[in-house]
Amino acid sequence: MVSYNDASRYDGGYGSKPFDNSHPGDDHDGYEHNGGYKNQKTKQLQEELDQVQIIVNENLGKVMEREEHLGNLQGKADRLQNQTKIFNSSATSASRTMRWRNMKWKIIIALTIIIIIVICVAGK
């Protein structure tokens, strides 16, 4: 039985060899032995890939910085909200205190006027 996987024994008729699309001196890795890329398009794609990778890494760094800044902003917003609650309660308390003081002075002035009028009317 003839094994077609063994290229040394392959005989496809007419003295042919198995199909080989390689060129002399080709390692099938796309790279020539003189140090350059066999295919300029492959080199261009690799450069674009490298640039995209650099951009992706920069963008990831920026995202992490933004996340840190957002965390700081969230903390500041929380503190500001707590301070707002404290301010509102203090302002409400101060408003009540001032309203009561004004009311006391109005009562004192009204009583003083009434007493003066009673003295004036009684003294005639």
PDB file of C-alpha atoms in Angstrom:
ATOM      1  CA  MET A   1       0.000   0.000   0.000  1.00  0.00           C
ATOM      2  CA  VAL A   2       1.304   3.430  -0.919  1.00  0.00           C
ATOM      3  CA  SER A   3       1.145   6.187   1.685  1.00  0.00           C
ATOM      4  CA  TYR A   4       0.489   9.576   0.165  1.00  0.00           C
ATOM      5  CA  ASN A   5       1.589  11.323   3.357  1.00  0.00           C
ATOM      6  CA  ASP A   6       5.164  10.259   2.808  1.00  0.00           C
ATOM      7  CA  ALA A   7       6.571  12.665   0.208  1.00  0.00           C
ATOM      8  CA  SER A   8       9.667  10.538  -0.395  1.00  0.00           C
ATOM      9  CA  ARG A   9       7.517   7.700  -1.744  1.00  0.00           C
ATOM     10  CA  TYR A  10       4.936   9.834  -3.536  1.00  0.00           C
ATOM     11  CA  ASP A  11       4.497   9.074  -7.167  1.00  0.00           C
ATOM     12  CA  GLY A  12       1.571  10.903  -8.638  1.00  0.00           C
ATOM     13  CA  GLY A  13       2.250   9.660 -12.107  1.00  0.00           C
ATOM     14  CA  TYR A  14       4.260  11.198 -14.913  1.00  0.00           C
ATOM     15  CA  GLY A  15       7.196  11.499 -12.499  1.00  0.00           C
ATOM     16  CA  SER A  16       5.597  14.419 -10.639  1.00  0.00           C
ATOM     17  CA  LYS A  17       6.255  15.553  -7.098  1.00  0.00           C
ATOM     18  CA  PRO A  18       3.700  16.623  -4.483  1.00  0.00           C
ATOM     19  CA  PHE A  19       2.470  20.219  -4.864  1.00  0.00           C
ATOM     20  CA  ASP A  20       4.937  22.670  -3.385  1.00  0.00           C
ATOM     21  CA  ASN A  21       4.148  26.394  -3.628  1.00  0.00           C
ATOM     22  CA  SER A  22       7.358  27.486  -1.937  1.00  0.00           C
ATOM     23  CA  HIS A  23      10.108  29.325  -3.727  1.00  0.00           C
ATOM     24  CA  PRO A  24      13.808  28.564  -3.496  1.00  0.00           C
ATOM     25  CA  GLY A  25      15.187  29.968  -0.259  1.00  0.00           C
ATOM     26  CA  ASP A  26      11.712  30.385   1.234  1.00  0.00           C
ATOM     27  CA  ASP A  27      11.243  29.363   4.876  1.00  0.00           C
ATOM     28  CA  HIS A  28       7.438  29.724   4.740  1.00  0.00           C
ATOM     29  CA  ASP A  29       7.594  32.322   7.524  1.00  0.00           C
ATOM     30  CA  GLY A  30       7.263  35.409   5.324  1.00  0.00           C
ATOM     31  CA  TYR A  31      10.719  36.597   6.231  1.00  0.00           C
ATOM     32  CA  GLU A  32      13.663  36.671   3.822  1.00  0.00           C
ATOM     33  CA  HIS A  33      17.148  35.674   4.882  1.00  0.00           C
ATOM     34  CA  ASN A  34      18.533  39.126   4.071  1.00  0.00           C
ATOM     35  CA  GLY A  35      16.683  40.587   7.103  1.00  0.00           C
ATOM     36  CA  GLY A  36      13.703  42.193   5.368  1.00  0.00           C
ATOM     37  CA  TYR A  37      10.050  41.276   5.070  1.00  0.00           C
ATOM     38  CA  LYS A  38       9.218  39.234   2.019  1.00  0.00           C
ATOM     39  CA  ASN A  39       6.008  41.103   1.567  1.00  0.00           C
ATOM     40  CA  GLN A  40       5.849  44.882   1.981  1.00  0.00           C
ATOM     41  CA  LYS A  41       2.164  44.625   2.814  1.00  0.00           C
ATOM     42  CA  THR A  42       2.976  42.321   5.747  1.00  0.00           C
ATOM     43  CA  LYS A  43       5.496  44.845   7.019  1.00  0.00           C
ATOM     44  CA  GLN A  44       2.969  47.653   6.691  1.00  0.00           C
ATOM     45  CA  LEU A  45       0.315  45.618   8.517  1.00  0.00           C
ATOM     46  CA  GLN A  46       2.753  44.817  11.316  1.00  0.00           C
ATOM     47  CA  GLU A  47       3.618  48.521  11.692  1.00  0.00           C
ATOM     48  CA  GLU A  48      -0.075  49.406  11.788  1.00  0.00           C
ATOM     49  CA  LEU A  49      -0.664  46.690  14.360  1.00  0.00           C
ATOM     50  CA  ASP A  50       2.179  48.052  16.487  1.00  0.00           C
ATOM     51  CA  GLN A  51       0.734  51.568  16.239  1.00  0.00           C
ATOM     52  CA  VAL A  52      -2.733  50.330  17.158  1.00  0.00           C
ATOM     53  CA  GLN A  53      -1.281  48.467  20.133  1.00  0.00           C
ATOM     54  CA  ILE A  54       0.475  51.636  21.297  1.00  0.00           C
ATOM     55  CA  ILE A  55      -2.760  53.612  20.934  1.00  0.00           C
ATOM     56  CA  VAL A  56      -4.743  50.954  22.800  1.00  0.00           C
ATOM     57  CA  ASN A  57      -2.214  50.988  25.650  1.00  0.00           C
ATOM     58  CA  GLU A  58      -2.351  54.799  25.803  1.00  0.00           C
ATOM     59  CA  ASN A  59      -6.146  54.713  25.811  1.00  0.00           C
ATOM     60  CA  LEU A  60      -6.170  52.139  28.608  1.00  0.00           C
ATOM     61  CA  GLY A  61      -3.888  54.401  30.625  1.00  0.00           C
ATOM     62  CA  LYS A  62      -6.203  57.342  29.994  1.00  0.00           C
ATOM     63  CA  VAL A  63      -9.236  55.269  30.996  1.00  0.00           C
ATOM     64  CA  MET A  64      -7.555  54.301  34.254  1.00  0.00           C
ATOM     65  CA  GLU A  65      -6.675  57.960  34.933  1.00  0.00           C
ATOM     66  CA  ARG A  66     -10.273  58.979  34.195  1.00  0.00           C
ATOM     67  CA  GLU A  67     -11.522  56.260  36.520  1.00  0.00           C
ATOM     68  CA  GLU A  68      -9.268  57.604  39.257  1.00  0.00           C
ATOM     69  CA  HIS A  69     -10.477  61.156  38.607  1.00  0.00           C
ATOM     70  CA  LEU A  70     -14.086  59.975  38.619  1.00  0.00           C
ATOM     71  CA  GLY A  71     -13.480  58.279  41.949  1.00  0.00           C
ATOM     72  CA  ASN A  72     -12.062  61.521  43.328  1.00  0.00           C
ATOM     73  CA  LEU A  73     -15.026  63.470  41.949  1.00  0.00           C
ATOM     74  CA  GLN A  74     -17.440  60.967  43.460  1.00  0.00           C
ATOM     75  CA  GLY A  75     -15.781  61.383  46.853  1.00  0.00           C
ATOM     76  CA  LYS A  76     -15.933  65.167  46.565  1.00  0.00           C
ATOM     77  CA  ALA A  77     -19.589  64.993  45.504  1.00  0.00           C
ATOM     78  CA  ASP A  78     -20.422  62.812  48.507  1.00  0.00           C
ATOM     79  CA  ARG A  79     -18.656  65.214  50.892  1.00  0.00           C
ATOM     80  CA  LEU A  80     -20.400  68.174  49.271  1.00  0.00           C
ATOM     81  CA  GLN A  81     -23.766  66.459  49.647  1.00  0.00           C
ATOM     82  CA  ASN A  82     -23.108  65.826  53.352  1.00  0.00           C
ATOM     83  CA  GLN A  83     -22.015  69.426  53.818  1.00  0.00           C
ATOM     84  CA  THR A  84     -25.181  70.566  52.032  1.00  0.00           C
ATOM     85  CA  LYS A  85     -27.341  68.588  54.450  1.00  0.00           C
ATOM     86  CA  ILE A  86     -25.491  70.078  57.420  1.00  0.00           C
ATOM     87  CA  PHE A  87     -25.796  73.583  55.945  1.00  0.00           C
ATOM     88  CA  ASN A  88     -29.523  73.158  55.324  1.00  0.00           C
ATOM     89  CA  SER A  89     -30.185  72.034  58.889  1.00  0.00           C
ATOM     90  CA  SER A  90     -28.044  74.874  60.275  1.00  0.00           C
ATOM     91  CA  ALA A  91     -29.757  77.420  58.020  1.00  0.00           C
ATOM     92  CA  THR A  92     -33.205  76.176  59.083  1.00  0.00           C
ATOM     93  CA  SER A  93     -32.221  76.391  62.741  1.00  0.00           C
ATOM     94  CA  ALA A  94     -30.777  79.891  62.299  1.00  0.00           C
ATOM     95  CA  SER A  95     -33.913  80.993  60.425  1.00  0.00           C
ATOM     96  CA  ARG A  96     -36.153  79.777  63.264  1.00  0.00           C
ATOM     97  CA  THR A  97     -33.969  81.486  65.860  1.00  0.00           C
ATOM     98  CA  MET A  98     -34.010  84.799  63.985  1.00  0.00           C
ATOM     99  CA  ARG A  99     -37.770  84.596  63.402  1.00  0.00           C
ATOM    100  CA  TRP A 100     -38.349  84.040  67.137  1.00  0.00           C
ATOM    101  CA  ARG A 101     -36.070  86.973  68.048  1.00  0.00           C
ATOM    102  CA  ASN A 102     -37.929  89.241  65.627  1.00  0.00           C
ATOM    103  CA  MET A 103     -41.236  88.058  67.047  1.00  0.00           C
ATOM    104  CA  LYS A 104     -40.054  88.797  70.627  1.00  0.00           C
ATOM    105  CA  TRP A 105     -39.028  92.343  69.671  1.00  0.00           C
ATOM    106  CA  LYS A 106     -42.343  92.962  67.925  1.00  0.00           C
ATOM    107  CA  ILE A 107     -44.214  91.761  71.042  1.00  0.00           C
ATOM    108  CA  ILE A 108     -42.056  93.964  73.328  1.00  0.00           C
ATOM    109  CA  ILE A 109     -42.605  97.025  71.106  1.00  0.00           C
ATOM    110  CA  ALA A 110     -46.372  96.370  70.859  1.00  0.00           C
ATOM    111  CA  LEU A 111     -46.686  95.976  74.653  1.00  0.00           C
ATOM    112  CA  THR A 112     -44.650  99.152  75.221  1.00  0.00           C
ATOM    113  CA  ILE A 113     -46.938 101.110  72.876  1.00  0.00           C
ATOM    114  CA  ILE A 114     -50.037  99.694  74.555  1.00  0.00           C
ATOM    115  CA  ILE A 115     -48.670 100.618  78.028  1.00  0.00           C
ATOM    116  CA  ILE A 116     -47.867 104.162  76.873  1.00  0.00           C
ATOM    117  CA  ILE A 117     -51.336 104.552  75.384  1.00  0.00           C
ATOM    118  CA  VAL A 118     -52.975 103.220  78.586  1.00  0.00           C
ATOM    119  CA  ILE A 119     -50.900 105.651  80.721  1.00  0.00           C
ATOM    120  CA  CYS A 120     -51.775 108.563  78.439  1.00  0.00           C
ATOM    121  CA  VAL A 121     -55.484 107.758  78.420  1.00  0.00           C
ATOM    122  CA  ALA A 122     -55.589 107.094  82.195  1.00  0.00           C
ATOM    123  CA  GLY A 123     -53.691 110.297  83.005  1.00  0.00           C
ATOM    124  CA  LYS A 124     -56.246 112.635  81.417  1.00  0.00           C
TER     125      LYS A 124
END
